[in-house]
Coordinates of C-alpha atoms in Angstrom, one line a residue:
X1 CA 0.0 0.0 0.0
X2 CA 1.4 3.6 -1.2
X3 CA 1.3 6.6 1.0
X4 CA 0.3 10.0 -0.9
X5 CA 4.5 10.5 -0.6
X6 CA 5.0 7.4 -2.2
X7 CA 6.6 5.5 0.2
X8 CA 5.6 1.9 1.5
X9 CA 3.5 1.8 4.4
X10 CA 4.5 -0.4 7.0
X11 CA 2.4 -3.0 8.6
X12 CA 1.8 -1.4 12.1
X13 CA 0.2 1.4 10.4
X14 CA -1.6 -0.1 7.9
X15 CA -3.1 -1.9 10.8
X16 CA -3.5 1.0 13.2
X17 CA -5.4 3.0 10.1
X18 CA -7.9 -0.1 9.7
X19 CA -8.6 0.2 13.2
X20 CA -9.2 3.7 13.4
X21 CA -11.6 3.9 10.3
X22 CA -13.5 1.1 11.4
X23 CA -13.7 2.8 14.9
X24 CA -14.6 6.1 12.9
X25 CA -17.1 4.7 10.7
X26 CA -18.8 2.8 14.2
X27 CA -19.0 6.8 15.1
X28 CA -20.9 7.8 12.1
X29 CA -22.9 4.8 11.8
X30 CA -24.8 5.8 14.8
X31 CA -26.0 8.9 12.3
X32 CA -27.8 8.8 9.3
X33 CA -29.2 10.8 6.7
X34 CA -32.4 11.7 7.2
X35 CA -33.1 10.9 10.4
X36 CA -35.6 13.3 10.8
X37 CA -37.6 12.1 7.6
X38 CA -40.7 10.9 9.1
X39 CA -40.3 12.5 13.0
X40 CA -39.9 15.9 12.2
X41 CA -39.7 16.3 8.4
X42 CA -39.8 19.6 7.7
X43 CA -36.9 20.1 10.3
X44 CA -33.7 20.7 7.9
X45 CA -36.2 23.2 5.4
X46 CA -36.9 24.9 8.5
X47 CA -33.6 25.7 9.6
X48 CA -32.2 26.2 5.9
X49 CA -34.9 29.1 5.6
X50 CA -34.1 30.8 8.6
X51 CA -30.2 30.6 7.9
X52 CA -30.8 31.6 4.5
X53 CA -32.8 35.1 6.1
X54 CA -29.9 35.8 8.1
X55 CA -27.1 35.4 6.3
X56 CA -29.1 38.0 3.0
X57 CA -29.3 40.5 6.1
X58 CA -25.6 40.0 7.5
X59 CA -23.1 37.5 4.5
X60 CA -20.6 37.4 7.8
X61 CA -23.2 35.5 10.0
X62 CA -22.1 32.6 7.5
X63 CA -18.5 32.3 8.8
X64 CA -20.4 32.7 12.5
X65 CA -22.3 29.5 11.9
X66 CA -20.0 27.1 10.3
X67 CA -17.2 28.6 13.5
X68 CA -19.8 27.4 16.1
X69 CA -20.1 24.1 14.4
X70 CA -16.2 24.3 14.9
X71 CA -15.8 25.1 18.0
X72 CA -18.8 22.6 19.1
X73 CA -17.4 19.4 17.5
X74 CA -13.8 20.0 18.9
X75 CA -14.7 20.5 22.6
X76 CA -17.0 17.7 23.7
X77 CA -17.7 16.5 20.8
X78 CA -20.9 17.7 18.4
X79 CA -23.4 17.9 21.4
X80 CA -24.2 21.3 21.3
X81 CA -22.1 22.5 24.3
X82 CA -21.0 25.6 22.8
X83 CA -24.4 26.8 22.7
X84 CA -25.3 26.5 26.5
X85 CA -25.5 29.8 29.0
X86 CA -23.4 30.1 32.1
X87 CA -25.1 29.2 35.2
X88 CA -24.3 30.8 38.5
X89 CA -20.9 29.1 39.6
X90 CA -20.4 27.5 36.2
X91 CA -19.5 29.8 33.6
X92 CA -19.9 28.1 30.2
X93 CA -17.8 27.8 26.8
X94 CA -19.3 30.7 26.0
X95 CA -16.7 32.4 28.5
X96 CA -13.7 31.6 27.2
X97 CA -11.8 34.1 25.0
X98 CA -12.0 31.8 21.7
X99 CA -16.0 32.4 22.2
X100 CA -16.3 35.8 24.2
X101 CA -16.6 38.7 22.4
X102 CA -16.1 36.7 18.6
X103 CA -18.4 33.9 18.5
X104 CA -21.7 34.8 16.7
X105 CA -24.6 33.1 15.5
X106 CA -26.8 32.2 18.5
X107 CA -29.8 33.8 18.1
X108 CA -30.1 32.0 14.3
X109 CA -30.0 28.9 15.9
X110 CA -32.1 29.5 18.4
X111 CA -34.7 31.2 15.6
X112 CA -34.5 27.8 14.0
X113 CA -35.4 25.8 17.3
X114 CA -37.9 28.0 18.4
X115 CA -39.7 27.3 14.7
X116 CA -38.8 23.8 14.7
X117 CA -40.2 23.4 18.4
X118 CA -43.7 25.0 17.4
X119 CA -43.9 21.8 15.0
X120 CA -41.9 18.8 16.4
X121 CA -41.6 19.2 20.5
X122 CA -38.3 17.9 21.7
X123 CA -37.2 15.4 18.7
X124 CA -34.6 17.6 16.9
X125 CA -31.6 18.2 19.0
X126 CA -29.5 21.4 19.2
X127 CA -26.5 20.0 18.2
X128 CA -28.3 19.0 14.6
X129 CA -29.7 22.1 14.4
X130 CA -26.1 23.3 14.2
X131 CA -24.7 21.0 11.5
X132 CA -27.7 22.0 9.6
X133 CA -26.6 25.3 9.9
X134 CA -23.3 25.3 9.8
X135 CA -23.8 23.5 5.7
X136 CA -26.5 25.6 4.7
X137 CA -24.0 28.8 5.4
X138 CA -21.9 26.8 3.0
X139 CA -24.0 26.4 0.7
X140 CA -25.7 29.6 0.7
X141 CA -22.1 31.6 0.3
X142 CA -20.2 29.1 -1.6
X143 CA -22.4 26.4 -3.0
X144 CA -20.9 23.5 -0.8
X145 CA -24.0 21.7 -0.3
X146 CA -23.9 18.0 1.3
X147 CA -26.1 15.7 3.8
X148 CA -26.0 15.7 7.2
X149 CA -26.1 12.4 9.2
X150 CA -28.1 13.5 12.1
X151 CA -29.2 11.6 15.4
X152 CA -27.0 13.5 17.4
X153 CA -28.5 14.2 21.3
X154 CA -27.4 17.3 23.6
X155 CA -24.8 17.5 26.0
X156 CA -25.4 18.1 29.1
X157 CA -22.0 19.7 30.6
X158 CA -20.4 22.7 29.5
X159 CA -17.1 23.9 31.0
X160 CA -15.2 27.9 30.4
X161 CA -12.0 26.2 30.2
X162 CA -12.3 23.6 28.0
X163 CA -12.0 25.1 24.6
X164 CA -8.6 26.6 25.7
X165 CA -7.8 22.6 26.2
X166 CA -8.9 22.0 22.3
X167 CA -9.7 24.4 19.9
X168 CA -6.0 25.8 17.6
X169 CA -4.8 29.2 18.6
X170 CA -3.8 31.4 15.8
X171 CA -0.2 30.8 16.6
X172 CA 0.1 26.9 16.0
X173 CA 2.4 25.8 13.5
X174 CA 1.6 23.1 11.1
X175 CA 2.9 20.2 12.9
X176 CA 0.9 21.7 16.2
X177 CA -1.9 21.7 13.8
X178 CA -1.9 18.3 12.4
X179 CA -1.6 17.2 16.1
X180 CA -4.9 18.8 16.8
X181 CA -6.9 17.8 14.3
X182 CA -5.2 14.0 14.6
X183 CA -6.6 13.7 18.3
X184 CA -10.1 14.5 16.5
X185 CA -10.0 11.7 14.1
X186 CA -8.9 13.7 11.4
X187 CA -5.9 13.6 9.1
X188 CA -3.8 15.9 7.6
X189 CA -5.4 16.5 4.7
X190 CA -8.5 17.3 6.4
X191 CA -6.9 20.0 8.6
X192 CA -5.4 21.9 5.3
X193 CA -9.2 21.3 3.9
X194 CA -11.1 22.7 6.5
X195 CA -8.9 25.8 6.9
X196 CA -10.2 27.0 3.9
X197 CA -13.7 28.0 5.8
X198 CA -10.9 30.9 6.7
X199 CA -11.9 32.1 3.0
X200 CA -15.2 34.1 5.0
X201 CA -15.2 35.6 8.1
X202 CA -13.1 38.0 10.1
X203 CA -10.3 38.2 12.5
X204 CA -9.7 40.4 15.4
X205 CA -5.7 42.8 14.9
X206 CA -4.9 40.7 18.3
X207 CA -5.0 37.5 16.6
X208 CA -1.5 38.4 14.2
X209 CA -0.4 42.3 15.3
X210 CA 2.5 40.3 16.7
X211 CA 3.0 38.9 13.1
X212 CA 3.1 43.2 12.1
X213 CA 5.0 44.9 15.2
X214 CA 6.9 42.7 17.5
X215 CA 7.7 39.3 15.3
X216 CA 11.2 38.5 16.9
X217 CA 14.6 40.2 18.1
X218 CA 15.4 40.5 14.5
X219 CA 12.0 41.2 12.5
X220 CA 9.6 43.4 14.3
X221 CA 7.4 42.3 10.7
X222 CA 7.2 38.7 9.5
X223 CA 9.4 38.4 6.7
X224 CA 7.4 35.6 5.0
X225 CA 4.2 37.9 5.2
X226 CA 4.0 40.0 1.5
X227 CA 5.4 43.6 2.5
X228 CA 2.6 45.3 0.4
X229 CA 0.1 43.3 2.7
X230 CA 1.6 44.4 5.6
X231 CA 1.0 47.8 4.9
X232 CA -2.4 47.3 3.8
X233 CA -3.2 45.6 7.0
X234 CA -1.3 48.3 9.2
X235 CA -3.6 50.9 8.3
X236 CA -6.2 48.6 9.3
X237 CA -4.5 47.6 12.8
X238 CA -2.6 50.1 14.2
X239 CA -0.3 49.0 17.4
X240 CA -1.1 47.1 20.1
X241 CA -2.5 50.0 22.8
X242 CA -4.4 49.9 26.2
X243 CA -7.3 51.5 24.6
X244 CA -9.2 48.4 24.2
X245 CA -9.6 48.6 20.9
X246 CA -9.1 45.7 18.3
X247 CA -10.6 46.1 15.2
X248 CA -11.4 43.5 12.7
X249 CA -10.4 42.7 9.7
X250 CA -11.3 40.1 7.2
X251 CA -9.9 36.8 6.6
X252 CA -9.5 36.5 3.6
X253 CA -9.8 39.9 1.3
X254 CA -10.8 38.9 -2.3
X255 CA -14.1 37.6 -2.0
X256 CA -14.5 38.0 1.7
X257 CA -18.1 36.8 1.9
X258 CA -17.4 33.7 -0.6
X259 CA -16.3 30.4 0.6
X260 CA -13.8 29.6 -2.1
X261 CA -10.4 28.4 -2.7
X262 CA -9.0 32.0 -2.7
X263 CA -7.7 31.7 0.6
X264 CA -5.1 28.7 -0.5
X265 CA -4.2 31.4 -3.4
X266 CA -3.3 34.1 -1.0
X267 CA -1.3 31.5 0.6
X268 CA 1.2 30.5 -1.8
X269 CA 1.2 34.6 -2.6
X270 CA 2.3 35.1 1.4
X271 CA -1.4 36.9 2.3
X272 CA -2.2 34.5 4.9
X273 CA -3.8 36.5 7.6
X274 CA -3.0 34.3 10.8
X275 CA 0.3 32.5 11.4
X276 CA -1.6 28.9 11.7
X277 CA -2.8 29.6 7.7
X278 CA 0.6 30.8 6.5
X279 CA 2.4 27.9 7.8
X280 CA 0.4 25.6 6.0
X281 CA 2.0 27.0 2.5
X282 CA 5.5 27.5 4.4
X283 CA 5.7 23.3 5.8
X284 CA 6.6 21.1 4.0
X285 CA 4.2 18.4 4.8
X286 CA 1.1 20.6 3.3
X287 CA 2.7 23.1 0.8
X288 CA 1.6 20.9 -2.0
X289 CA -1.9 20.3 -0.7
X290 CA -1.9 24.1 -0.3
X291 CA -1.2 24.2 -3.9
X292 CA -3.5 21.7 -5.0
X293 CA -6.5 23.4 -3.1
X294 CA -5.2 26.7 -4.6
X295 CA -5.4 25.2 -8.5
X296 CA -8.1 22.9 -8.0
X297 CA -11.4 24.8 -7.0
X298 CA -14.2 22.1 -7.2
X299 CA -12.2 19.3 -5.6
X300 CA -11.6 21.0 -2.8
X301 CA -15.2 22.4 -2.4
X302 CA -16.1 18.3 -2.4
X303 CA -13.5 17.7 -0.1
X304 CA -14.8 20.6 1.8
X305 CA -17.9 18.6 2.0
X306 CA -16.6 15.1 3.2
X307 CA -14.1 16.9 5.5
X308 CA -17.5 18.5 7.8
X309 CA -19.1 15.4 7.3
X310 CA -16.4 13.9 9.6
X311 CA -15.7 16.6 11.9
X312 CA -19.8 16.3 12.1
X313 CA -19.2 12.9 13.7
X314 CA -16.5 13.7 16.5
X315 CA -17.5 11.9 19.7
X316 CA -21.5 12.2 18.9
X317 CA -23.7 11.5 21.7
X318 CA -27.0 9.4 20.5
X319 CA -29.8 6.6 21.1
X320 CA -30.6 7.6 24.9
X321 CA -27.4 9.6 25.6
X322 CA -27.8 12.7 26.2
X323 CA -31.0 14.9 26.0
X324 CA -33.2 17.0 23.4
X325 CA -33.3 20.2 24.8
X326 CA -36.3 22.3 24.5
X327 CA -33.8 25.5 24.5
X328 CA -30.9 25.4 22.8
X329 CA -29.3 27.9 25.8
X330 CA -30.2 25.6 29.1
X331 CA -30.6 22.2 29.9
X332 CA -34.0 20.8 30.1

């Protein structure tokens, strides 16, 4: 058997990567397509229409949605513990500074509970709710459109410092990266995939000003960052103060409201915005799938695809696990 590098792979991993797609494809057996078909039918229609209302008001809320369904499947698993309110004593995900001020989306999902509630009482849980939003977003601003296994149930527990504990920083390298996504079930290939939902959205100056003032001993700039770039995004962030300012600025600047494969083209042209995208052209290991996404559009909109089907999966909690909650913000 050939690795993508061409090499031989030897035995003990050949074994180890049987294991772990059967163990994988135990996972997302437990969730199937259509799920919903004859308890709560008109439950994916419902939340496509109300995602497709707020993202024609507000393009950005798309990069919102499908960052939730991030952030949800990598802490806990995709049991909608991102979406739950601190209690007192217990301040929730919600808290932590990868979800406090920047994570945005709530009130779509809990539009699209509310509606579904009104027809189906307590059968559609909130964690489905949020992979149904999180792919019509990319479908409504880049024509990704695949189906969701759903089945999922809601999670119970949610903690302030556990996405600290599992979600990348901005700063990880590529190797850091790969180790992140690895301990989620996914490979490499998958990581460089799903970075590209970076082609939407926005990022906060504090997120890379280091990458633009105060680099190293040597480089207050990063020299792999495109000098004309720099100075466009300078008069966007200005230094690091105590004002408490920290404007935003977006992610990707071609087509900032269209998920495409522009970002991967800024990349091999030294535009990415955050160090964890530009190191994904500057390793090695990913350069050429960098390049591949960049020339190759449509493949990696279908990889795209498969890629959040299986982050969808991570650590589900179904049958009796779990609840449905009847509000997407508290346990029942």
């Amino acid at each position: 058997m050939l690795s993508s590098w061409g090499g031989r792979v030897k035995m003990p991993t050949l074994l180890f990567c049987i294991m772990f797609f059967l163990t994988v494809s135990v996972s997302s057996a437990s969730l199937k397509v259509g799920f919903y078909k004859y308890t709560c039918p008109s439950a994916e229609t419902i939340v496509r229409k109300v995602v497709n209302k707020a993202v024609s008001r507000n393009p950005g809320m798309a990069a919102g949605l499908i960052r939730m369904h991030f952030h949800d499947c990598f802490v806990r698993g995709c049991d909608g513990s991102v979406l739950l309110d601190s209690t007192p004593g217990n301040p929730s995900e919600k808290e932590n500074p990868a979800n406090n001020p920047s994570l945005r989306g709530f009130e779509v999902i809990d539009a699209a509970k509310a509606e579904i509630e009104a027809q189906c009482p307590q059968t559609v849980s909130c964690a489905d709710v949020l992979a149904f939003a999180a792919r019509d977003s990319a479908y409504k601003v880049g024509g990704v459109n695949y189906a969701v296994p759903s089945g999922r149930r809601d999670g119970r527990v949610s903690l302030k410092d556990e996405p600290s504990l599992h979600l990348p920083p901005p700063f990880f390298n590529a190797k850091q990266l790969e180790d992140n996504f690895a301990r989620k079930g996914l490979t490499l290939d998958e990581m460089v995939t799903l970075s590209g939902a970076h082609s939407i959205g926005v990022s906060h100056c504090s997120s890379f000003s280091n990458r633009l003032y105060s680099f190293n001993a040597t480089h207050p700039q990063d020299p792999s960052m495109d000098p004309e770039f720099a100075r466009y995004l300078k008069t966007k962030c200005p230094p690091p103060s105590n004002t408490g300012s920290d404007p935003t600025v977006a992610l990707e600047v071609q087509t900032p409201n269209r998920l495409d494969n522009k970002y991967y083209k800024d990349l091999k042209n030294h535009r990415g915005l955050l160090t964890s995208d530009q190191t994904l052209f500057d390793s090695p290991s990913t350069a050429r799938m960098v390049k591949n996404n960049a020339r190759y559009g449509e493949n990696w909109g279908n990889k795209f695809a498969a890629a959040m089907v299986r982050m969808g999966a991570i650590d589900v909690l179904t049958g009796t696990q779990g609840e449905i909650r009847k509000n997407c913000r508290v346990v029942n």
